[in-house]
Tab-separated table of C-alpha atoms in Angstrom:
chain	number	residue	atom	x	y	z
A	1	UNK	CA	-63.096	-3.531	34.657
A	2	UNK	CA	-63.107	-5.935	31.625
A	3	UNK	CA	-62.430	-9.007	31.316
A	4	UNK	CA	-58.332	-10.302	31.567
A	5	UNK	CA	-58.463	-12.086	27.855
A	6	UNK	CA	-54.276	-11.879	28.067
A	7	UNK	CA	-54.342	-14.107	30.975
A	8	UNK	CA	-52.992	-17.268	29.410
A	9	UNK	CA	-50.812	-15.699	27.195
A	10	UNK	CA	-48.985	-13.648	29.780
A	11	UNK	CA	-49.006	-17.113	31.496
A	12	UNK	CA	-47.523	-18.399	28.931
A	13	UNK	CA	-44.682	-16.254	28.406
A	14	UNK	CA	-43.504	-15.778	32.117
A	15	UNK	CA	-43.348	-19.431	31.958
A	16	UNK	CA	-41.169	-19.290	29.228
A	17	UNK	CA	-38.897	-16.843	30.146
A	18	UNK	CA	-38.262	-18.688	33.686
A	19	UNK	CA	-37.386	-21.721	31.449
A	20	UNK	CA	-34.843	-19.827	29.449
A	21	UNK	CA	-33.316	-18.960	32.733
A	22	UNK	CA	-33.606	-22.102	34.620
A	23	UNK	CA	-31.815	-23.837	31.771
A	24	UNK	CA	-28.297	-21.718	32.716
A	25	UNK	CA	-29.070	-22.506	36.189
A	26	UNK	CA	-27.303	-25.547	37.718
A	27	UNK	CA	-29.073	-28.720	38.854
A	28	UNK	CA	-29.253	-27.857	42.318
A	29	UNK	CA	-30.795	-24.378	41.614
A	30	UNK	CA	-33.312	-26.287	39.429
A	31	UNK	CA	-33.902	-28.674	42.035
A	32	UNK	CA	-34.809	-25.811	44.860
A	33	UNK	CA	-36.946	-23.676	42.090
A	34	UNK	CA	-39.039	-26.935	41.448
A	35	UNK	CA	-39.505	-27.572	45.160
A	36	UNK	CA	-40.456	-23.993	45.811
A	37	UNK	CA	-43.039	-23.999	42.971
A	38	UNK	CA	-44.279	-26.835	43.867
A	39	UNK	CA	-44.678	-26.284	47.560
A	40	UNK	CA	-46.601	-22.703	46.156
A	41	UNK	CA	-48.281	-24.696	44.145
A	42	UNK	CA	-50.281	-26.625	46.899
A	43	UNK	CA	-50.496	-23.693	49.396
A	44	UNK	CA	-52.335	-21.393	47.034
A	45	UNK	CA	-56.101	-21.673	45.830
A	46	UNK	CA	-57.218	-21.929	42.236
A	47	UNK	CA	-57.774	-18.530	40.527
A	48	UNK	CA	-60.982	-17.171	39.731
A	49	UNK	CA	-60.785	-16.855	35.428
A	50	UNK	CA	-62.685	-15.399	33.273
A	51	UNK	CA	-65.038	-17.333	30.929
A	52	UNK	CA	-66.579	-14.560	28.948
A	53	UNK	CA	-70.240	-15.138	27.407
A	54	UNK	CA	-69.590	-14.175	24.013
A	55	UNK	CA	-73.483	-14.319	23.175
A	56	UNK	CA	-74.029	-11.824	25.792
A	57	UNK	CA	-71.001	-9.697	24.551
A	58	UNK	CA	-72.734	-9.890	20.966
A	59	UNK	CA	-76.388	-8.800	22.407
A	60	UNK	CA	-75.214	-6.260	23.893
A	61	UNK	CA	-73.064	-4.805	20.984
A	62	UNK	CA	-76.200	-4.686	18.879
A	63	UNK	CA	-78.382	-3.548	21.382
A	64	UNK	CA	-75.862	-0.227	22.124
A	65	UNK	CA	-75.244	0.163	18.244
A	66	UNK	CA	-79.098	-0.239	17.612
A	67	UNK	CA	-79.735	2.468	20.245
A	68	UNK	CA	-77.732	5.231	19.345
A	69	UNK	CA	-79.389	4.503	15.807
A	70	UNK	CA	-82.587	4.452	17.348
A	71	UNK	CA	-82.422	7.494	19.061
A	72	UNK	CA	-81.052	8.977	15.647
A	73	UNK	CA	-84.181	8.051	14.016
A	74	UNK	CA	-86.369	8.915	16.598
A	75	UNK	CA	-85.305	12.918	16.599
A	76	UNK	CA	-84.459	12.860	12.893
A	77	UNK	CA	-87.627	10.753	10.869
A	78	UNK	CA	-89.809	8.592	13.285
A	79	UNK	CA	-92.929	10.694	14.602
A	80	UNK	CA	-93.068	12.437	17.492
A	81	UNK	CA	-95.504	10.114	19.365
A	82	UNK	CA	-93.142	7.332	18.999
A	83	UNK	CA	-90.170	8.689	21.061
A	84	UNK	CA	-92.830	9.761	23.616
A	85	UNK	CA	-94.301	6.804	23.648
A	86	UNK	CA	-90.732	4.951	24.128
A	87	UNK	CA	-89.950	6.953	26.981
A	88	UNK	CA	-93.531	6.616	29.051
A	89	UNK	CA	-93.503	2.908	28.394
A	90	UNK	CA	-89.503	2.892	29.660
A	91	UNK	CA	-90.738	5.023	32.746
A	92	UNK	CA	-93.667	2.322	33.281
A	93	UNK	CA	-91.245	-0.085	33.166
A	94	UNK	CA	-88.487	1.294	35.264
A	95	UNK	CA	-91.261	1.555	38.190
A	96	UNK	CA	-91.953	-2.518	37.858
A	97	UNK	CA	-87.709	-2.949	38.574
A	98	UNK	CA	-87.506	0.242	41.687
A	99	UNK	CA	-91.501	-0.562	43.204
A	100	UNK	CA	-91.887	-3.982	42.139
A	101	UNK	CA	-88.702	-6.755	42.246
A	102	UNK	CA	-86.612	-4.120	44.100
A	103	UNK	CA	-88.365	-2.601	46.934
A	104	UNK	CA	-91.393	-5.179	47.075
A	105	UNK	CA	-90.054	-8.508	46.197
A	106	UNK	CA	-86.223	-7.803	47.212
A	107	UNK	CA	-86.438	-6.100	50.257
A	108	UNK	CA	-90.318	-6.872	51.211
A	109	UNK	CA	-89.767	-3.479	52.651
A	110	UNK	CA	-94.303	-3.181	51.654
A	111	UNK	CA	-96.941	-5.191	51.046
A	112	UNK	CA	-99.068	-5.271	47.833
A	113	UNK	CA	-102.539	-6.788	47.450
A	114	UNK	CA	-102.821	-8.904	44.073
A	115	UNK	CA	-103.996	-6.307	42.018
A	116	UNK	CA	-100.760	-4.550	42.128
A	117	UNK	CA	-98.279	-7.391	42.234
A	118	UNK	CA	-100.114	-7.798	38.817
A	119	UNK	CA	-99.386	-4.453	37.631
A	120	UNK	CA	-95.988	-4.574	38.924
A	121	UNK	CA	-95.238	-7.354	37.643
A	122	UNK	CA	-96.122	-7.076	34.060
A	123	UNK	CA	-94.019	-3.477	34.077
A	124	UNK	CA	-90.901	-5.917	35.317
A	125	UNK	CA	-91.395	-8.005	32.336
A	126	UNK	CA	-91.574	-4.822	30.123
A	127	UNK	CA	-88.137	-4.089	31.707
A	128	UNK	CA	-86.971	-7.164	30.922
A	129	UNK	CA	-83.940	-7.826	33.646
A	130	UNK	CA	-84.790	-11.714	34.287
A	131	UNK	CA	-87.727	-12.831	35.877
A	132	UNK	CA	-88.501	-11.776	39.519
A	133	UNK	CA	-87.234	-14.425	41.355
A	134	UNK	CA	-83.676	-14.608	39.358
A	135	UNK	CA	-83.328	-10.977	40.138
A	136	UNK	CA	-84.546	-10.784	43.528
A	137	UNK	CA	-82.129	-13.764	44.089
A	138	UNK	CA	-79.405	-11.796	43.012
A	139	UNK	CA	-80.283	-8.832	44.607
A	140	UNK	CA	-80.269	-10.344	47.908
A	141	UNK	CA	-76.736	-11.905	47.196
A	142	UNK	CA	-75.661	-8.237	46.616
A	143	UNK	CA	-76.848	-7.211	49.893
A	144	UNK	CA	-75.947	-9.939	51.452
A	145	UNK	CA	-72.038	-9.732	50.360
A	146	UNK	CA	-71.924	-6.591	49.102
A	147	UNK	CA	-67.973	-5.975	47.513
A	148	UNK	CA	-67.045	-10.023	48.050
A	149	UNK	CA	-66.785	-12.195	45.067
A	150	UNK	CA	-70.385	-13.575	46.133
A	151	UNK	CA	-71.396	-10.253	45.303
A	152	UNK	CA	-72.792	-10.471	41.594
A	153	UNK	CA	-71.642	-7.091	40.077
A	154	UNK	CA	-68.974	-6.645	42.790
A	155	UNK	CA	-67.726	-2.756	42.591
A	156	UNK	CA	-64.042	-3.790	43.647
A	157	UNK	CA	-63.565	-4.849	40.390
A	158	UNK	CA	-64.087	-1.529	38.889
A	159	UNK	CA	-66.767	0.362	37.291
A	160	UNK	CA	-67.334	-2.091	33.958
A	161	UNK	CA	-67.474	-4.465	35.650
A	162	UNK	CA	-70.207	-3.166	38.284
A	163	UNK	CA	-71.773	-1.607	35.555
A	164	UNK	CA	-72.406	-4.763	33.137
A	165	UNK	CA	-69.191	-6.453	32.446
A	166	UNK	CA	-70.662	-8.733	34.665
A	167	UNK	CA	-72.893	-9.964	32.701
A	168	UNK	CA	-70.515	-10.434	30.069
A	169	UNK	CA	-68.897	-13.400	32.238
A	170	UNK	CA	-69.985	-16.495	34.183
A	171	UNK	CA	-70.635	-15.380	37.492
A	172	UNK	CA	-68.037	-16.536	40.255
A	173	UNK	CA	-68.838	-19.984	42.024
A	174	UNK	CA	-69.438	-17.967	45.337
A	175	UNK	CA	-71.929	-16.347	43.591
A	176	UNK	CA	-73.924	-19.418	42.988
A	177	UNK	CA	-72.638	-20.739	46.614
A	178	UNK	CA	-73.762	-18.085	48.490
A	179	UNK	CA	-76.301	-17.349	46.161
A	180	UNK	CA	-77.868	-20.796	47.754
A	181	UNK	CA	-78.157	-19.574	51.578
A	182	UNK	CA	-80.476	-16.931	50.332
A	183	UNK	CA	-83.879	-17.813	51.405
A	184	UNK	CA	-86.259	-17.257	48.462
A	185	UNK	CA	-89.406	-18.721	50.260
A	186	UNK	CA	-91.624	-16.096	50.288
A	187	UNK	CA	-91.499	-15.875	46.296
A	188	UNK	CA	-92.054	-19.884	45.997
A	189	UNK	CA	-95.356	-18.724	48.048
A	190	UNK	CA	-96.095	-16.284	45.273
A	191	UNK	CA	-98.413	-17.360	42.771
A	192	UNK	CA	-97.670	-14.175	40.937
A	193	UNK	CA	-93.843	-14.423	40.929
A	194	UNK	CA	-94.351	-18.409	40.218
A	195	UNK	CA	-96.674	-17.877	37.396
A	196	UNK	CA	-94.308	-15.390	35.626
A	197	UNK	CA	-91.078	-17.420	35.922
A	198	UNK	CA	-92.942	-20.152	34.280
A	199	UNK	CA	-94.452	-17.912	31.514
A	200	UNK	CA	-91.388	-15.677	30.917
A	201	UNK	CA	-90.158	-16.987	27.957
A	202	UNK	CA	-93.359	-15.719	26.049
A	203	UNK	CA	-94.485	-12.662	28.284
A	204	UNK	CA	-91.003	-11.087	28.027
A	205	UNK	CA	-90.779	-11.227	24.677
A	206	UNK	CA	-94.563	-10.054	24.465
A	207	UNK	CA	-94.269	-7.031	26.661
A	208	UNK	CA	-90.516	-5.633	26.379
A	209	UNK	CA	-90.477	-6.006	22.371
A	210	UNK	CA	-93.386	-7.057	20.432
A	211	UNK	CA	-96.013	-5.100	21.748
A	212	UNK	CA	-93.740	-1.346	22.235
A	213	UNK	CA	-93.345	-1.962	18.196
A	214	UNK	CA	-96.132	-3.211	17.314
A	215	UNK	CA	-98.446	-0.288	18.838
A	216	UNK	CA	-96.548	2.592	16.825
A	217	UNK	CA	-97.447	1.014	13.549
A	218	UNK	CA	-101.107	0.232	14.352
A	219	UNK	CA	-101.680	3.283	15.630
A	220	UNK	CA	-99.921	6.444	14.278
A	221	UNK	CA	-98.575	4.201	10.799
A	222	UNK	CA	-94.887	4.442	11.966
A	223	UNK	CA	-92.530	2.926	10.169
A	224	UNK	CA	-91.804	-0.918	11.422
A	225	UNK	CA	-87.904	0.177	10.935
A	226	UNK	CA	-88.532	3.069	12.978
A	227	UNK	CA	-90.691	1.903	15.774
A	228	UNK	CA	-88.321	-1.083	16.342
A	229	UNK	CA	-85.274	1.118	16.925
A	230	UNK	CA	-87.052	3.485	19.169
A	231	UNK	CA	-87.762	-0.332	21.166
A	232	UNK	CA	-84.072	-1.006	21.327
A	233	UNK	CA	-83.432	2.501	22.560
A	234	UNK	CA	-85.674	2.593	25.300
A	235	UNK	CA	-84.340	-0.750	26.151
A	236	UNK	CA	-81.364	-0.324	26.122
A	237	UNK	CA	-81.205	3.175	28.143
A	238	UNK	CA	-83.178	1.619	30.672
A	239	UNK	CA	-80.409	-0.865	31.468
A	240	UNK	CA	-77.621	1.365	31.795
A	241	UNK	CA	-79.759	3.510	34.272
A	242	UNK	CA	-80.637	0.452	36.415
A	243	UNK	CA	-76.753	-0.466	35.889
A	244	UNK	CA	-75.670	3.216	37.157
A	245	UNK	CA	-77.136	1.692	40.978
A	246	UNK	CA	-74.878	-1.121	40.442
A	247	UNK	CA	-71.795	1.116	39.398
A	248	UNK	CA	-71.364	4.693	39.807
A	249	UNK	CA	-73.749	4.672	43.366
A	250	UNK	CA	-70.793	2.685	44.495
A	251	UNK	CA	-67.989	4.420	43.417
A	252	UNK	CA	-68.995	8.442	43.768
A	253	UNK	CA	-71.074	10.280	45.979
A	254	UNK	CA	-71.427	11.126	49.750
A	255	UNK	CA	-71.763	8.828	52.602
A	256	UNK	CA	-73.968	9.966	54.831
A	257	UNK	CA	-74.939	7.691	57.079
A	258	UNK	CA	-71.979	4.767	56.923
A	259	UNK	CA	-68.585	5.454	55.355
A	260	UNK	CA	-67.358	2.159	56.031
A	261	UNK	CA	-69.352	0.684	52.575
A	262	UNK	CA	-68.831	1.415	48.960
A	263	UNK	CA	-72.301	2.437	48.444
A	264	UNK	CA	-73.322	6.184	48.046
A	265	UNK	CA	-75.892	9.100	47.675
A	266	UNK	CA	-75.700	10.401	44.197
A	267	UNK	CA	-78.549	13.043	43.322
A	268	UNK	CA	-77.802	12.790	39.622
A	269	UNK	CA	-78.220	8.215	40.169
A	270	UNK	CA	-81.398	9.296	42.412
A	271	UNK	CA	-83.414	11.446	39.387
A	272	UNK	CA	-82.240	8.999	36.601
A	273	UNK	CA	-82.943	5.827	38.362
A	274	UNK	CA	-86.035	7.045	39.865
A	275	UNK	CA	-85.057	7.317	43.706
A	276	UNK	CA	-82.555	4.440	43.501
A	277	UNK	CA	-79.584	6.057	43.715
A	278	UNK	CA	-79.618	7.435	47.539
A	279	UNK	CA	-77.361	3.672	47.953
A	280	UNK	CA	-76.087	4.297	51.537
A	281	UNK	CA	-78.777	4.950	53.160
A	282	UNK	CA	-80.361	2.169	51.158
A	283	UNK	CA	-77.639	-0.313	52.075
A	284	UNK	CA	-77.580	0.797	56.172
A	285	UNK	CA	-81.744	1.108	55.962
A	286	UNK	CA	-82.769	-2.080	53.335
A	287	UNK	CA	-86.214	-2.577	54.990
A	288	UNK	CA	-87.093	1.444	54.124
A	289	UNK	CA	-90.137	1.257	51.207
A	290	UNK	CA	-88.253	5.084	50.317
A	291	UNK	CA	-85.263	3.704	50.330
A	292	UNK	CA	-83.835	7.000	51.194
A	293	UNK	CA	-84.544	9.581	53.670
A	294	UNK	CA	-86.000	12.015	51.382
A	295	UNK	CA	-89.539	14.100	52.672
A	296	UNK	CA	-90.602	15.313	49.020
A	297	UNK	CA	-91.318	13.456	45.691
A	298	UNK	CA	-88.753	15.454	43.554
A	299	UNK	CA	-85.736	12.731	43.380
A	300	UNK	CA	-87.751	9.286	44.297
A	301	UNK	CA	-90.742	8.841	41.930
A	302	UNK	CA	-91.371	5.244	43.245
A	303	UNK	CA	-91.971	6.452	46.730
A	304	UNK	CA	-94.712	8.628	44.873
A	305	UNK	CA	-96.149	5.685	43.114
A	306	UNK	CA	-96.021	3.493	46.476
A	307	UNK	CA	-97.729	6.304	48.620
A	308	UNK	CA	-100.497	6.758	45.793
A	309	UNK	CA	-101.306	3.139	45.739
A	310	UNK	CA	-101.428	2.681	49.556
A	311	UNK	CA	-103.660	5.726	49.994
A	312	UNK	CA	-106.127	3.624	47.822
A	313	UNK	CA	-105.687	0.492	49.985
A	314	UNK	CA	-103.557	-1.524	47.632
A	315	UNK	CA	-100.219	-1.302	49.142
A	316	UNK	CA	-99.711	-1.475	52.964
A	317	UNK	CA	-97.639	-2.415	55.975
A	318	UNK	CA	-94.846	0.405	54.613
A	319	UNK	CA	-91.826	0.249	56.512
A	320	UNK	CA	-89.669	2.985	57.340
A	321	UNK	CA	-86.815	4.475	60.042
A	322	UNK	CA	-87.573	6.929	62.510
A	323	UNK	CA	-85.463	9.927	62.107
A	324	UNK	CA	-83.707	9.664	65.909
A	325	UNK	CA	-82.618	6.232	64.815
A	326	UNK	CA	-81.574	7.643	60.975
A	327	UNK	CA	-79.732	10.308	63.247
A	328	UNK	CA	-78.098	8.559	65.788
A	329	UNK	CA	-76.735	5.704	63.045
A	330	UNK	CA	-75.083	8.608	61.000
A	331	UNK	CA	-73.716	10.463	63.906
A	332	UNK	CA	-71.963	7.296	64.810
A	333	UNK	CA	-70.578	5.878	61.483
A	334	UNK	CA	-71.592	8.266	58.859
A	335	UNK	CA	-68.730	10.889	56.753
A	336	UNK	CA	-70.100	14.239	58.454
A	337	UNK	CA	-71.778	15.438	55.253
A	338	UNK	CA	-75.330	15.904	56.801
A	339	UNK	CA	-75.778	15.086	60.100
A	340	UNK	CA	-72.352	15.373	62.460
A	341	UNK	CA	-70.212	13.051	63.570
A	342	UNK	CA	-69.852	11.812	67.176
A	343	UNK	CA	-68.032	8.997	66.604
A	344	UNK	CA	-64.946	9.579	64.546
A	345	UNK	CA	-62.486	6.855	65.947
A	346	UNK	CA	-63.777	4.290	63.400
A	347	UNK	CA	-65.038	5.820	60.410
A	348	UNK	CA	-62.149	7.898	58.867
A	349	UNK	CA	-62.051	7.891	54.929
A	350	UNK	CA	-59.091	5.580	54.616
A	351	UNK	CA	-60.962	3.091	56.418
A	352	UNK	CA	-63.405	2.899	53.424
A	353	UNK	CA	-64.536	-0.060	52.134
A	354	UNK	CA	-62.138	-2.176	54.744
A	355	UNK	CA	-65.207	-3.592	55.975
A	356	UNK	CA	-67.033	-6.957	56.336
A	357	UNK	CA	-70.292	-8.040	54.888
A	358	UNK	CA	-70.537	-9.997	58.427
A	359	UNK	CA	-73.926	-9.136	59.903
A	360	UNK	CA	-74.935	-7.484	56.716
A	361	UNK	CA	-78.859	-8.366	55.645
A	362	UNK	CA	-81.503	-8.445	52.846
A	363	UNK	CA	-84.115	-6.547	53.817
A	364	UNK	CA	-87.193	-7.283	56.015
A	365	UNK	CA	-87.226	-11.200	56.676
A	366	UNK	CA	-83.473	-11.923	57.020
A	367	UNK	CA	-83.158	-14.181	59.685
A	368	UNK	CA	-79.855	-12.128	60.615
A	369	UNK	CA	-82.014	-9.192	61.429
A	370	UNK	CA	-81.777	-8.005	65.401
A	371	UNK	CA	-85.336	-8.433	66.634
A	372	UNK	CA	-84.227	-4.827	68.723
A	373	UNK	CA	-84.472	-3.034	64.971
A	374	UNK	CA	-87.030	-4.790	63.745
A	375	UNK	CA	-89.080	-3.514	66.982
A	376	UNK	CA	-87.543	-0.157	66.040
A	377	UNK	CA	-89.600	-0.397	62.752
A	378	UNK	CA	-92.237	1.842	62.205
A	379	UNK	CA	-95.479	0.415	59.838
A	380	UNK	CA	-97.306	3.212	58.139
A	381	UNK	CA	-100.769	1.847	56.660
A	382	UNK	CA	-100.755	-1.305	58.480
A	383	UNK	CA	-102.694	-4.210	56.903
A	384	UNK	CA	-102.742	-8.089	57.771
């Protein structure tokens, strides 16, 4: 959904049309219409508006014009190596966003020893989607009041708006209110996650733009032209395939395992987003390092990239859901499109997305986690 920029004006003219009217009404009439504004007036709250960030809206104008020139260039005159090259450094990348701030930092559904937080950490920069802690911050929000108006890309307000209108706006003051029960301690313990916050203003410009140009020209003589264009592309794809989790995994798709919340399964959101996009399960499950239920690599590269690095001793403590409990939760609320329903009293399709972000949680840590599912946990690779 995009922004209302007609607001005022319609404003504007229904006011003046009721004062063309009210002027042939007589002074009693006037006298009840001012008495029934006013008494709306005080009974209503003040209206969420709008306040678009027009640098923002610029940014990402260029950055969308730059990359459907870039990827012109890159088929038509660049070299070869440098549209490979884009898309293995956007693939290193996307893994610091889905492994790293997502599923590590977000959801602390693993651990990682230093060496890896490292490594993941320097891929988020070359993502560039605001340091760690601003984006774990949010993402927590999200979970926390998924489809409210604390919810920062809130899919009730259509798929632009899910998507990245909402970054094209000031976020709504519940964001920021809500946003402030959130308990971001463990990354203030971080001395990875603290010293890239402080250092982001010259390692994000470093790794997501300087460097992926730079390297094309020292090495293979590309074209500076060429090899910055190819930069904006992979940029700029990257976005809109982390956005797709945001927007179309909560508008299409199947339900498997609660039917009651917006978010969904999409195969097509799970390849492109490398295993993000199986959002239900994600959303019931937050504490699942798979983040889906999947038993194969195929459609969730970062569970690949996890499993590798724990088998080496550098990520640990995974935690996933037994399949009874997977089983028994979609039986109960799920839409019947893998496992079958037992329950169907409470879950019917019109009943979609009439629910309440009361009870919802994070991930593992939420103080509103039930100690009975936490003990229901199991901890593959268990470390400290």
């Amino acid at each position: 959904m995009a922004p209302n920029l007609f607001g005022s004006s319609a404003t504007l003219f229904l006011e003046a049309s009721q004062q063309d009217v009210s002027q042939k009404k007589s002074a009693a009439e006037k006298t009840a219409v001012q008495k029934l504004s006013l008494q709306k007036t005080q009974d209503s709250k003040p209206k969420y508006q709008w306040k678009i960030v027009w640098r923002n809206v610029i940014a990402f104008v260029y950055l969308h014009v730059g990359a459907i020139y870039g990827l012109y260039t890159a088929l038509m005159f660049a070299k070869f190596y440098t549209l490979v090259w884009a898309l293995s450094f956007s693939a290193f990348a996307a893994v610091g966003v889905t492994g790293g701030a997502h599923r590590l930092w977000a959801h602390r559904s693993y651990k990682a020893k230093w060496p890896l937080r490292i490594i993941l950490m320097i891929f988020q920069t070359m993502a560039f989607q605001n340091h760690i802690y601003e984006w774990v911050r949010d993402h927590r929000v999200h979970h926390k009041f998924t489809d409210t108006d604390a919810d920062p890309h809130n899919a009730q307000r259509g798929f632009f708006f899910s998507h990245m209108g909402w970054l094209l706006v000031r976020k709504h003051p519940d964001v920021i209110k809500k946003g402030a029960t959130i308990d971001m301690s463990d990354l203030e313990k971080d001395f990875v996650v603290v010293w890239q916050r402080r250092l982001y203003i010259i390692l994000m410009p470093l790794f997501c733009f300087l460097l992926p140009t730079w390297l094309p020209c020292y090495y293979w003589n590309e074209k500076p032209m060429y090899a910055w264009y190819a930069t904006v592309f992979r940029y700029t794809l990257s976005l809109n395939l982390t956005w797709l989790v945001n927007s179309a995994a909560h508008i299409w798709g199947m339900k498997p395992y609660d039917n009651t919340i917006s978010p969904t399964d999409s195969l097509s959101v799970g390849l492109s987003a490398f295993g993000e996009g199986w959002h239900n399960y994600h959303h019931v499950f937050p504490w699942d390092y798979k983040a889906a239920e999947l038993g194969n690599y195929r459609t969730n590269f970062t569970t690949a990239f996890i499993d590798f690095f724990a088998r080496i001793g550098w990520a640990y403590d995974l935690k996933t859901v037994a399949h009874d409990i997977v089983i028994k939760r979609a039986s109960r609320t799920g839409d019947g499109s893998i496992y079958e329903r037992t329950n169907t009293t409470t879950t019917d399709h019109h009943d979609a997305h009439q629910h309440t972000h009361e009870g919802a949680i994070w991930g593992w840590g939420d103080t509103d986690m039930a100690p009975e599912d936490m003990q229901k946990v199991t901890i593959i690779n268990k470390g400290d």
